[in-house]
Coordinates of C-alpha atoms in Angstrom, one line a residue:
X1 CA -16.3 -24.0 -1.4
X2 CA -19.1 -21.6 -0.2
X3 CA -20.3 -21.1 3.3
X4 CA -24.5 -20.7 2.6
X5 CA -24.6 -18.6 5.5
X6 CA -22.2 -15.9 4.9
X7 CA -21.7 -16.0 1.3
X8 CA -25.6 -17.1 0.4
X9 CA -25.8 -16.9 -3.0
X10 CA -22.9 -15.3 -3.9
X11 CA -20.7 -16.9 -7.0
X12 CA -17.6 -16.8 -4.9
X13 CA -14.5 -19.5 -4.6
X14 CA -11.0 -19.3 -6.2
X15 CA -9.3 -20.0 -9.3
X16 CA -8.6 -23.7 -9.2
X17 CA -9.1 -26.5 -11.6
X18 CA -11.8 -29.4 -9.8
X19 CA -12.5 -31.2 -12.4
X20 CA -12.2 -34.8 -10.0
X21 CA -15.0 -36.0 -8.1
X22 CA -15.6 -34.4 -5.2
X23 CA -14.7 -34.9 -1.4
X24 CA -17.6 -34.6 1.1
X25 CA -17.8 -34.0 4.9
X26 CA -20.4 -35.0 6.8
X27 CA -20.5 -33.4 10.8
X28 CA -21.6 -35.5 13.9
X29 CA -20.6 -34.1 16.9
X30 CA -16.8 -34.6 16.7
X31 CA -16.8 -37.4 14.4
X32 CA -16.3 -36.4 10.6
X33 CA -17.0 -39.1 7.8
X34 CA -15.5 -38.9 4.5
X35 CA -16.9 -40.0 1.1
X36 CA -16.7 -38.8 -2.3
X37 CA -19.6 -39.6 -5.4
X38 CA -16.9 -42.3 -7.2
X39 CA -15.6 -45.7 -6.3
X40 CA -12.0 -43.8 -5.9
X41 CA -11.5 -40.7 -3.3
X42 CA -10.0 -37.7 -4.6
X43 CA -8.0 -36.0 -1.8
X44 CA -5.8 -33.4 -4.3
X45 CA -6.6 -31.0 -7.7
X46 CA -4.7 -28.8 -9.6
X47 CA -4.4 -25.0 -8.4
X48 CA -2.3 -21.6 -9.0
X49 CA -1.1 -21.2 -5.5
X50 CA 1.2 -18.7 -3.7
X51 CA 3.7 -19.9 -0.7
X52 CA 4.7 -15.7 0.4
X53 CA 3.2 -12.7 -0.5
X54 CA 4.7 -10.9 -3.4
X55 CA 4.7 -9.8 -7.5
X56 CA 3.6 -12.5 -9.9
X57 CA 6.5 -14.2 -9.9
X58 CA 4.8 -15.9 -6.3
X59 CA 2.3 -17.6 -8.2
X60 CA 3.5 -21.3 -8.6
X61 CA 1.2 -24.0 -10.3
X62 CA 0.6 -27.5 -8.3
X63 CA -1.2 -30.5 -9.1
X64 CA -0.9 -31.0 -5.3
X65 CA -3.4 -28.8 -4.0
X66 CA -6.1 -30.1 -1.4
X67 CA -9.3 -31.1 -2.5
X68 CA -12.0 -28.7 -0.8
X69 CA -14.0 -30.7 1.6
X70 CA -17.7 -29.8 3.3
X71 CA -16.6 -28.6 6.9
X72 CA -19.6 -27.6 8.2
X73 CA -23.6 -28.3 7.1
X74 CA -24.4 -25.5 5.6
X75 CA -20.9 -25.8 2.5
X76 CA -21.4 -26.7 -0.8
X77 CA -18.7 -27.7 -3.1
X78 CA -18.3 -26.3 -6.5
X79 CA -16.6 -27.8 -9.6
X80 CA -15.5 -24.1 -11.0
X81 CA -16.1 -23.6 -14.5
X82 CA -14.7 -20.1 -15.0
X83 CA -12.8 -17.8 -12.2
X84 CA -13.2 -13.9 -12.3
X85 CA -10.3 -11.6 -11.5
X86 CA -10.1 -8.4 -10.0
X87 CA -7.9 -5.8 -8.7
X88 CA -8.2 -7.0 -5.5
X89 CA -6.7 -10.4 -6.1
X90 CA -3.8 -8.8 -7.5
X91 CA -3.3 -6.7 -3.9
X92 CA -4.0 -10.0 -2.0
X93 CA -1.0 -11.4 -3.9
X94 CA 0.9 -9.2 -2.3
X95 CA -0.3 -9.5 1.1
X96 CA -3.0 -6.7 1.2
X97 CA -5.5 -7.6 3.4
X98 CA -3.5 -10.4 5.1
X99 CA -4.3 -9.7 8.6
X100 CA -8.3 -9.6 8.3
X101 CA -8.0 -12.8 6.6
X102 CA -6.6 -14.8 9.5
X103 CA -8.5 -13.5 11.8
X104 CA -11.6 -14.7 9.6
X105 CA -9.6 -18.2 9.0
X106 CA -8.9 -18.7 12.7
X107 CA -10.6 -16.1 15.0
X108 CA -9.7 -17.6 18.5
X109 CA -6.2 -17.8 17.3
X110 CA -6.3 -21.9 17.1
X111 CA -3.9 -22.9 14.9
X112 CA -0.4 -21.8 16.4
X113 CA 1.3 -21.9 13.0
X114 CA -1.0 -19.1 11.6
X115 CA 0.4 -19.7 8.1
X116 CA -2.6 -19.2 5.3
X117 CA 0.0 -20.7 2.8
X118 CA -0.3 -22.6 0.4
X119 CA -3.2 -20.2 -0.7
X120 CA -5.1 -20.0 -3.7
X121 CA -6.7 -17.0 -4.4
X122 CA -9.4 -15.3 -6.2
X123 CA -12.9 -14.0 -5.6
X124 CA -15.3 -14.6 -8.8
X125 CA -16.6 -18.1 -10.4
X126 CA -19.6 -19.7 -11.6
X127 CA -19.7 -23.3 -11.8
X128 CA -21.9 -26.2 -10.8
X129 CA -22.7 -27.9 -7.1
X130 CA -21.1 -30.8 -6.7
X131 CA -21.5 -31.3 -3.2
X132 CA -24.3 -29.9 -0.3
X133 CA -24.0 -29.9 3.2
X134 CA -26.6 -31.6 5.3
X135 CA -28.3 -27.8 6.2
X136 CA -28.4 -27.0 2.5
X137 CA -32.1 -26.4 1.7
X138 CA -32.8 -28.7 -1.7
X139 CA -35.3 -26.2 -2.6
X140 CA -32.8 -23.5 -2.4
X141 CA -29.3 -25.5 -3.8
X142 CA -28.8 -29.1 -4.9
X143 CA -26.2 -31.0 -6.9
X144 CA -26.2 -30.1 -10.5
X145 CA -27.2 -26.6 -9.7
X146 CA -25.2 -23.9 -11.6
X147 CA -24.6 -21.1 -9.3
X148 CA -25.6 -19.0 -7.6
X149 CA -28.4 -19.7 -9.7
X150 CA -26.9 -18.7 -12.9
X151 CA -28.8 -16.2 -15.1
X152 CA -30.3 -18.6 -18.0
X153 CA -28.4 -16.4 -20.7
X154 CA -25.1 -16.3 -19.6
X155 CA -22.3 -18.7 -20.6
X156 CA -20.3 -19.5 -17.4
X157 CA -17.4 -17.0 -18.7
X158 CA -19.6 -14.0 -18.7
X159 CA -21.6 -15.6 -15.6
X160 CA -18.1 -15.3 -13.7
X161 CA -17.8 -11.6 -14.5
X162 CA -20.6 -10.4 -12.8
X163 CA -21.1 -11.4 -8.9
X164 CA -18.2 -9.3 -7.0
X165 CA -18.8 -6.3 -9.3
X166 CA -22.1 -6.6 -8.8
X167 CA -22.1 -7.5 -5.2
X168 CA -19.8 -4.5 -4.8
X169 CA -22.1 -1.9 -6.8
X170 CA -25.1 -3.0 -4.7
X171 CA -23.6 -2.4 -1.5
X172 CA -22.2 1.0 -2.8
X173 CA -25.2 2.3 -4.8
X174 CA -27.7 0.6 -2.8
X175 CA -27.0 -0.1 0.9
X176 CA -24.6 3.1 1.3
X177 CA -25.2 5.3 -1.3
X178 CA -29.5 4.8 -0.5
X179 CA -30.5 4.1 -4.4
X180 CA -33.0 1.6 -5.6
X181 CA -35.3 1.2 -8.7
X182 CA -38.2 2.9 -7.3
X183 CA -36.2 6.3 -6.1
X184 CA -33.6 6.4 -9.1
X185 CA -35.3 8.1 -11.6
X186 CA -34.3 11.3 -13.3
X187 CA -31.1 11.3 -10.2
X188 CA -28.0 12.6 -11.4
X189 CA -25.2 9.9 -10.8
X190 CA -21.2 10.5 -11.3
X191 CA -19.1 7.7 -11.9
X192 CA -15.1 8.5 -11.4
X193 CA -13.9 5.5 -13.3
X194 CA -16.7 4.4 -15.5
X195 CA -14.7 1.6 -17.4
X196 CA -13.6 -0.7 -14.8
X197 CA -15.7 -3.6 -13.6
X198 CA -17.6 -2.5 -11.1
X199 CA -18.3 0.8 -13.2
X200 CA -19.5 -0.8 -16.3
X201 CA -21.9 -2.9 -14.2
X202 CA -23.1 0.2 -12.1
X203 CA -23.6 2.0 -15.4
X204 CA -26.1 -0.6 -16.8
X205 CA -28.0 -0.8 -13.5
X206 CA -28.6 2.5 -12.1
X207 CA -29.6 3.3 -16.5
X208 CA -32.0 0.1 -15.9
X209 CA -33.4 2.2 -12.8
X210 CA -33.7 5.4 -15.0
X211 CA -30.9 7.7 -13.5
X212 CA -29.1 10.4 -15.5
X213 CA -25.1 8.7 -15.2
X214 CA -21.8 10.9 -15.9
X215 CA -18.6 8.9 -16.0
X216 CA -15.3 9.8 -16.2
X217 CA -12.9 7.6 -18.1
X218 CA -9.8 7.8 -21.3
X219 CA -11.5 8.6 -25.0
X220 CA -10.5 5.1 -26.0
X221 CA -12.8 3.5 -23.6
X222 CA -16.4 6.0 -24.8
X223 CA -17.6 4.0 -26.8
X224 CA -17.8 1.2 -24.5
X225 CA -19.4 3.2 -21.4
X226 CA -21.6 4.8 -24.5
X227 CA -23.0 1.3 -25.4
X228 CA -24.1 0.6 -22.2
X229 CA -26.6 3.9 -21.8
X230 CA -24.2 6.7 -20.3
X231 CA -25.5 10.4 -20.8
X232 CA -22.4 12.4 -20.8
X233 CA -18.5 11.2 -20.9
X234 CA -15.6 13.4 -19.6
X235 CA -12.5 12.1 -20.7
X236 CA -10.0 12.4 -18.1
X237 CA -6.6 12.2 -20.4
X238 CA -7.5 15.6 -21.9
X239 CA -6.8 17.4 -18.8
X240 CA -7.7 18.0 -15.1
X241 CA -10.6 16.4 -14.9
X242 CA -12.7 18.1 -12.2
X243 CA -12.1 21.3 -14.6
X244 CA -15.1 19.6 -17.0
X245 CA -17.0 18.3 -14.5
X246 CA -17.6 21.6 -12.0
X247 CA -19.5 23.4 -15.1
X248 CA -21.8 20.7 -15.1
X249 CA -25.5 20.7 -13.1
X250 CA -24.2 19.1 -9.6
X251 CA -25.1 15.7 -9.2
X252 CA -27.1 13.5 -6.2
X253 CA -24.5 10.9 -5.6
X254 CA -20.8 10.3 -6.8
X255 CA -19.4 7.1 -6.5
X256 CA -15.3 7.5 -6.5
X257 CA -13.7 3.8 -8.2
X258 CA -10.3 5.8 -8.9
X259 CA -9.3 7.3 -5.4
X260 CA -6.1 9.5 -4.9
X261 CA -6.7 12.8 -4.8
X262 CA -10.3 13.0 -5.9
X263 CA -11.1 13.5 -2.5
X264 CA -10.1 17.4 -2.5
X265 CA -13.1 18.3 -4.9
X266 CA -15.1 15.4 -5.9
X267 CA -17.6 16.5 -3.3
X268 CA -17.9 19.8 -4.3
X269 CA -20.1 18.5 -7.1
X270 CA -22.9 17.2 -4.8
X271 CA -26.0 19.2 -4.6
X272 CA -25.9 21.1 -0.9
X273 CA -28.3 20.2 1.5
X274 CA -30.2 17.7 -0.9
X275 CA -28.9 14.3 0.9
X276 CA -26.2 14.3 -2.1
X277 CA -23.7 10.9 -0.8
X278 CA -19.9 10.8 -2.3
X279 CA -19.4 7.4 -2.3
X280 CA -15.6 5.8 -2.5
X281 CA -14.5 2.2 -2.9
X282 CA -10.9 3.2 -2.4
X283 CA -11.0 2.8 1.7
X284 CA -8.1 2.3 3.8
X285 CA -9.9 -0.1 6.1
X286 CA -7.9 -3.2 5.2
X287 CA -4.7 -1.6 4.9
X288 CA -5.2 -0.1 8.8
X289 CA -5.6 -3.2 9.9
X290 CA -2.5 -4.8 8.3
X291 CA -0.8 -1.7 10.0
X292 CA -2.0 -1.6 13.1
X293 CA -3.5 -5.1 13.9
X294 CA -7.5 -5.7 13.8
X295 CA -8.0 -3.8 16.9
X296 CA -6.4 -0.8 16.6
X297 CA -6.8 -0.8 12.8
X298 CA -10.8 -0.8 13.2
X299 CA -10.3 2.2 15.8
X300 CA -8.1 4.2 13.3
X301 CA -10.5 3.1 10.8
X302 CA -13.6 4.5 13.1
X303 CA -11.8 7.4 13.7
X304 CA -10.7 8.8 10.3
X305 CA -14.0 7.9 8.7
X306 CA -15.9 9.6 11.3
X307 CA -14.1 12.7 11.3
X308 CA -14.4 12.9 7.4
X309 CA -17.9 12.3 7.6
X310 CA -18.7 15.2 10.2
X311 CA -16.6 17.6 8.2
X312 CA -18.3 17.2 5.0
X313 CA -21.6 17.4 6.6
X314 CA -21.1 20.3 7.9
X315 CA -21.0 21.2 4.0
X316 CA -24.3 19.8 3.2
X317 CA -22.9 16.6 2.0
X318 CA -22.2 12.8 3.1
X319 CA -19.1 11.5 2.9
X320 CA -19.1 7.8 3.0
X321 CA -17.4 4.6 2.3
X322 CA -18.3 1.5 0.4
X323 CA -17.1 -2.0 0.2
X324 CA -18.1 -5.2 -1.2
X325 CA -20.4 -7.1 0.9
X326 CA -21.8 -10.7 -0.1
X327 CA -25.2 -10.3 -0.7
X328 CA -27.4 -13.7 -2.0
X329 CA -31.3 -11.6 -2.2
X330 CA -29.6 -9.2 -4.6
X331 CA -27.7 -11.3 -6.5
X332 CA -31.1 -12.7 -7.1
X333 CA -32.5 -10.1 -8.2
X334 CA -29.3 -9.2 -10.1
X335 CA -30.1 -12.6 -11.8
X336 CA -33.4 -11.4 -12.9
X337 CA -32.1 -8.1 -14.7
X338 CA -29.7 -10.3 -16.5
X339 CA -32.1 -12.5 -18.1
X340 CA -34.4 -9.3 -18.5
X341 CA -32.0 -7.8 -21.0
X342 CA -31.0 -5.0 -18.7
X343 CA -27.9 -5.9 -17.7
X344 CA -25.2 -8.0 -19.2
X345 CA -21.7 -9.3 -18.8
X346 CA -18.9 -7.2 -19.9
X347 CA -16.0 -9.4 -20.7
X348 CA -12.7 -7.5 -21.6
X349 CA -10.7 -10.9 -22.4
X350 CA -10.7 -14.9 -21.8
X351 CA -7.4 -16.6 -20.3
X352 CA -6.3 -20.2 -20.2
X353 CA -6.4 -22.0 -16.9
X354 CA -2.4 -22.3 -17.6
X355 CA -2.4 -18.8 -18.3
X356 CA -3.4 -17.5 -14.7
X357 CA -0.1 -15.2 -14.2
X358 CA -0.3 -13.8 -17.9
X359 CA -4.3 -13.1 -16.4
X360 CA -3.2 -11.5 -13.1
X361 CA -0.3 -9.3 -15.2
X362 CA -3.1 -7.9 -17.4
X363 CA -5.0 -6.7 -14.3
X364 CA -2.5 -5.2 -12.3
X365 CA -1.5 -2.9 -15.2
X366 CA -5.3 -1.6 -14.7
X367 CA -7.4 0.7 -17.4
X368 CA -9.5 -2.3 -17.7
X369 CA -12.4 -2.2 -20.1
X370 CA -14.5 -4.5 -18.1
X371 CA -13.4 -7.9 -16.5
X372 CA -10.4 -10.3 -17.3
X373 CA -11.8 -14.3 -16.8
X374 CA -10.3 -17.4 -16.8
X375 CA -11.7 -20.1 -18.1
X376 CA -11.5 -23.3 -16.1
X377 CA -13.0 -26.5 -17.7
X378 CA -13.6 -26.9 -21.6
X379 CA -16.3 -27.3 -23.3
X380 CA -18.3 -25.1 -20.6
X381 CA -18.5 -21.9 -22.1
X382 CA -21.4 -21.2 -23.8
X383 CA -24.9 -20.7 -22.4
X384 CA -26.9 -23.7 -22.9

């Protein structure tokens, strides 16, 4: 189920199978009708859940699971065709991220039982509207719609590889790291992690905007980062990696998708006193906050950030951190590229919907070569 207003576009939801009619809400005051589009109401679906945090062995199959339902006017239920994963589902399985999640479930503390579970989880999907909330502009979203606004091209197995990579890439590249496609050209970019999801997809758009891209990834993933436009390729298995990457010209902006210890010299390869940015998606913000509570966690958060930041700019650099923010204008114009030819989908390998733990196994053991998808209902895969 998406919330329009803080997820406006994005094609977000969880890895379920809704292939019954769907269950609508309708809001008046503090009365709340139910009605579905068949003679019979469907109140449960099928769904990989989790009942504890944990390894894979949590994940448990139902065909129990309850149906989404329109909440408030501005929700749209979506029959899920295909469900993305990404590393971040596999943390999540284990708890990661736990606390900012009930606050954002229940942020006046409401529900005294403050138990998430049964959850479902997952990030990524494309699929088609079943459902719209009374605010949902028709001109915008209606039923039959596949979303968010699929790009024409795309099955919806590749369409469900793209938003949260892209989503994330746009806030790193764009909103923190200050790049767009009028300001890109001839910029020297350094991926750490080229191979990856995100990286593959921020390869293909900051070539599309006419940068000069580095990445850094294992010799058996070159040729795929090649295919997609890269310049230069250091292959980090051969040796210390920075050792390759210091003799070359210094670059404008690095974003970091491997963490660890790149920290101690990725930043010496930013041009000095240029506005060079080192941006890193490997942030302890969530992990603070299961720590230390939301409160406290946000300070420590502020804090360590902060005193990052000042130190490295007293270097001539900017130190900065970027996350994935839902982002419906960009997917748009995302959308666009796609169908343009400049950017496509870069599937790594198709899972069952009764294969979601073998799915989740493959991306926690990481070196992905693009993303892992599930395919949800048959006979929907192929771009019509």
């Amino acid at each position: 189920m998406l919330p329009l207003r803080q997820f406006a576009c994005s094609w977000w939801s969880c890895l379920l199978n809704s292939r019954a009619p769907c269950v609508k809400t309708l809001v008046h005051g503090d009365q709340r009708r139910l009605f579905n589009t068949s003679n019979s109401r469907m109140t449960i679906m099928p769904a990989w859940v989790i009942d504890r945090y944990g390894s894979n062995d949590v994940l448990r199959f139902t065909k129990n699971a309850g149906f989404p339902i329109i909440n408030y006017p501005n929700e749209v239920v979506v029959q899920v065709h295909a469900a993305g994963l990404n590393p971040i589902d596999v943390s999540m399985r284990g708890g990661y991220g736990a606390a900012t999640m009930a606050m954002k479930r229940d942020p006046l503390n409401i529900n005294q039982s403050g138990s998430e579970f049964p959850l479902i989880l997952g990030r990524d999907m494309s699929g088609v509207i079943m459902e719209c909330g009374l605010d949902v502009a028709p001109a915008y979203f209606k039923e039959g719609d596949e979303v968010s606004k699929k790009p024409k091209c795309l099955s919806h197995i590749e369409a469900a590889a793209v938003p949260y990579v892209a989503a994330t890439a746009w806030s790193a590249l764009v909103n923190t790291g200050g790049l767009n496609k009028d300001n890109c050209a001839k910029k020297r970019i350094l991926i750490l992690g080229g191979s990856g999801g995100v990286g593959t997809f921020s390869i293909q758009m900051l070539k599309a905007w006419g940068a000069h891209v580095t990445v850094t990834c294992s010799q058996n993933a070159e040729r795929l980062v090649r295919g997609l436009g890269v310049d230069h390729v250091v292959d980090y298995t051969a040796g210390p990696v920075e050792v390759p990457l210091r003799a070359l010209e210094k670059f404008d902006l690095v974003l970091d998708n491997v963490g660890g210890d790149t920290e101690s010299w990725a930043l010496g390869l930013l041009k000095p006193w240029c506005g060079a940015k080192y941006v890193t998606l490997v942030t302890p913000f969530l992990r603070n906050t299961d720590r230390l509570g939301i409160a406290d966690g946000m300070l420590q958060t502020g804090v360590t950030v902060a005193s990052k930041a000042l130190k490295h700019l007293s270097k001539g650099v900017h130190y900065r951190w970027g996350m994935f923010a839902p982002n419906g204008l960009a997917l748009d114009d995302i959308s666009e590229m796609v169908d343009a030819g400049k950017i496509r989908a870069v599937v790594e390998e198709e899972f069952t919907f009764s294969q979601v733990p073998q799915a989740m196994l493959k991306v926690e053991k990481g070196h992905a070569r693009g993303k892992t998808v599930v395919k949800i209902s048959s006979g929907e895969d192929s771009a019509e």
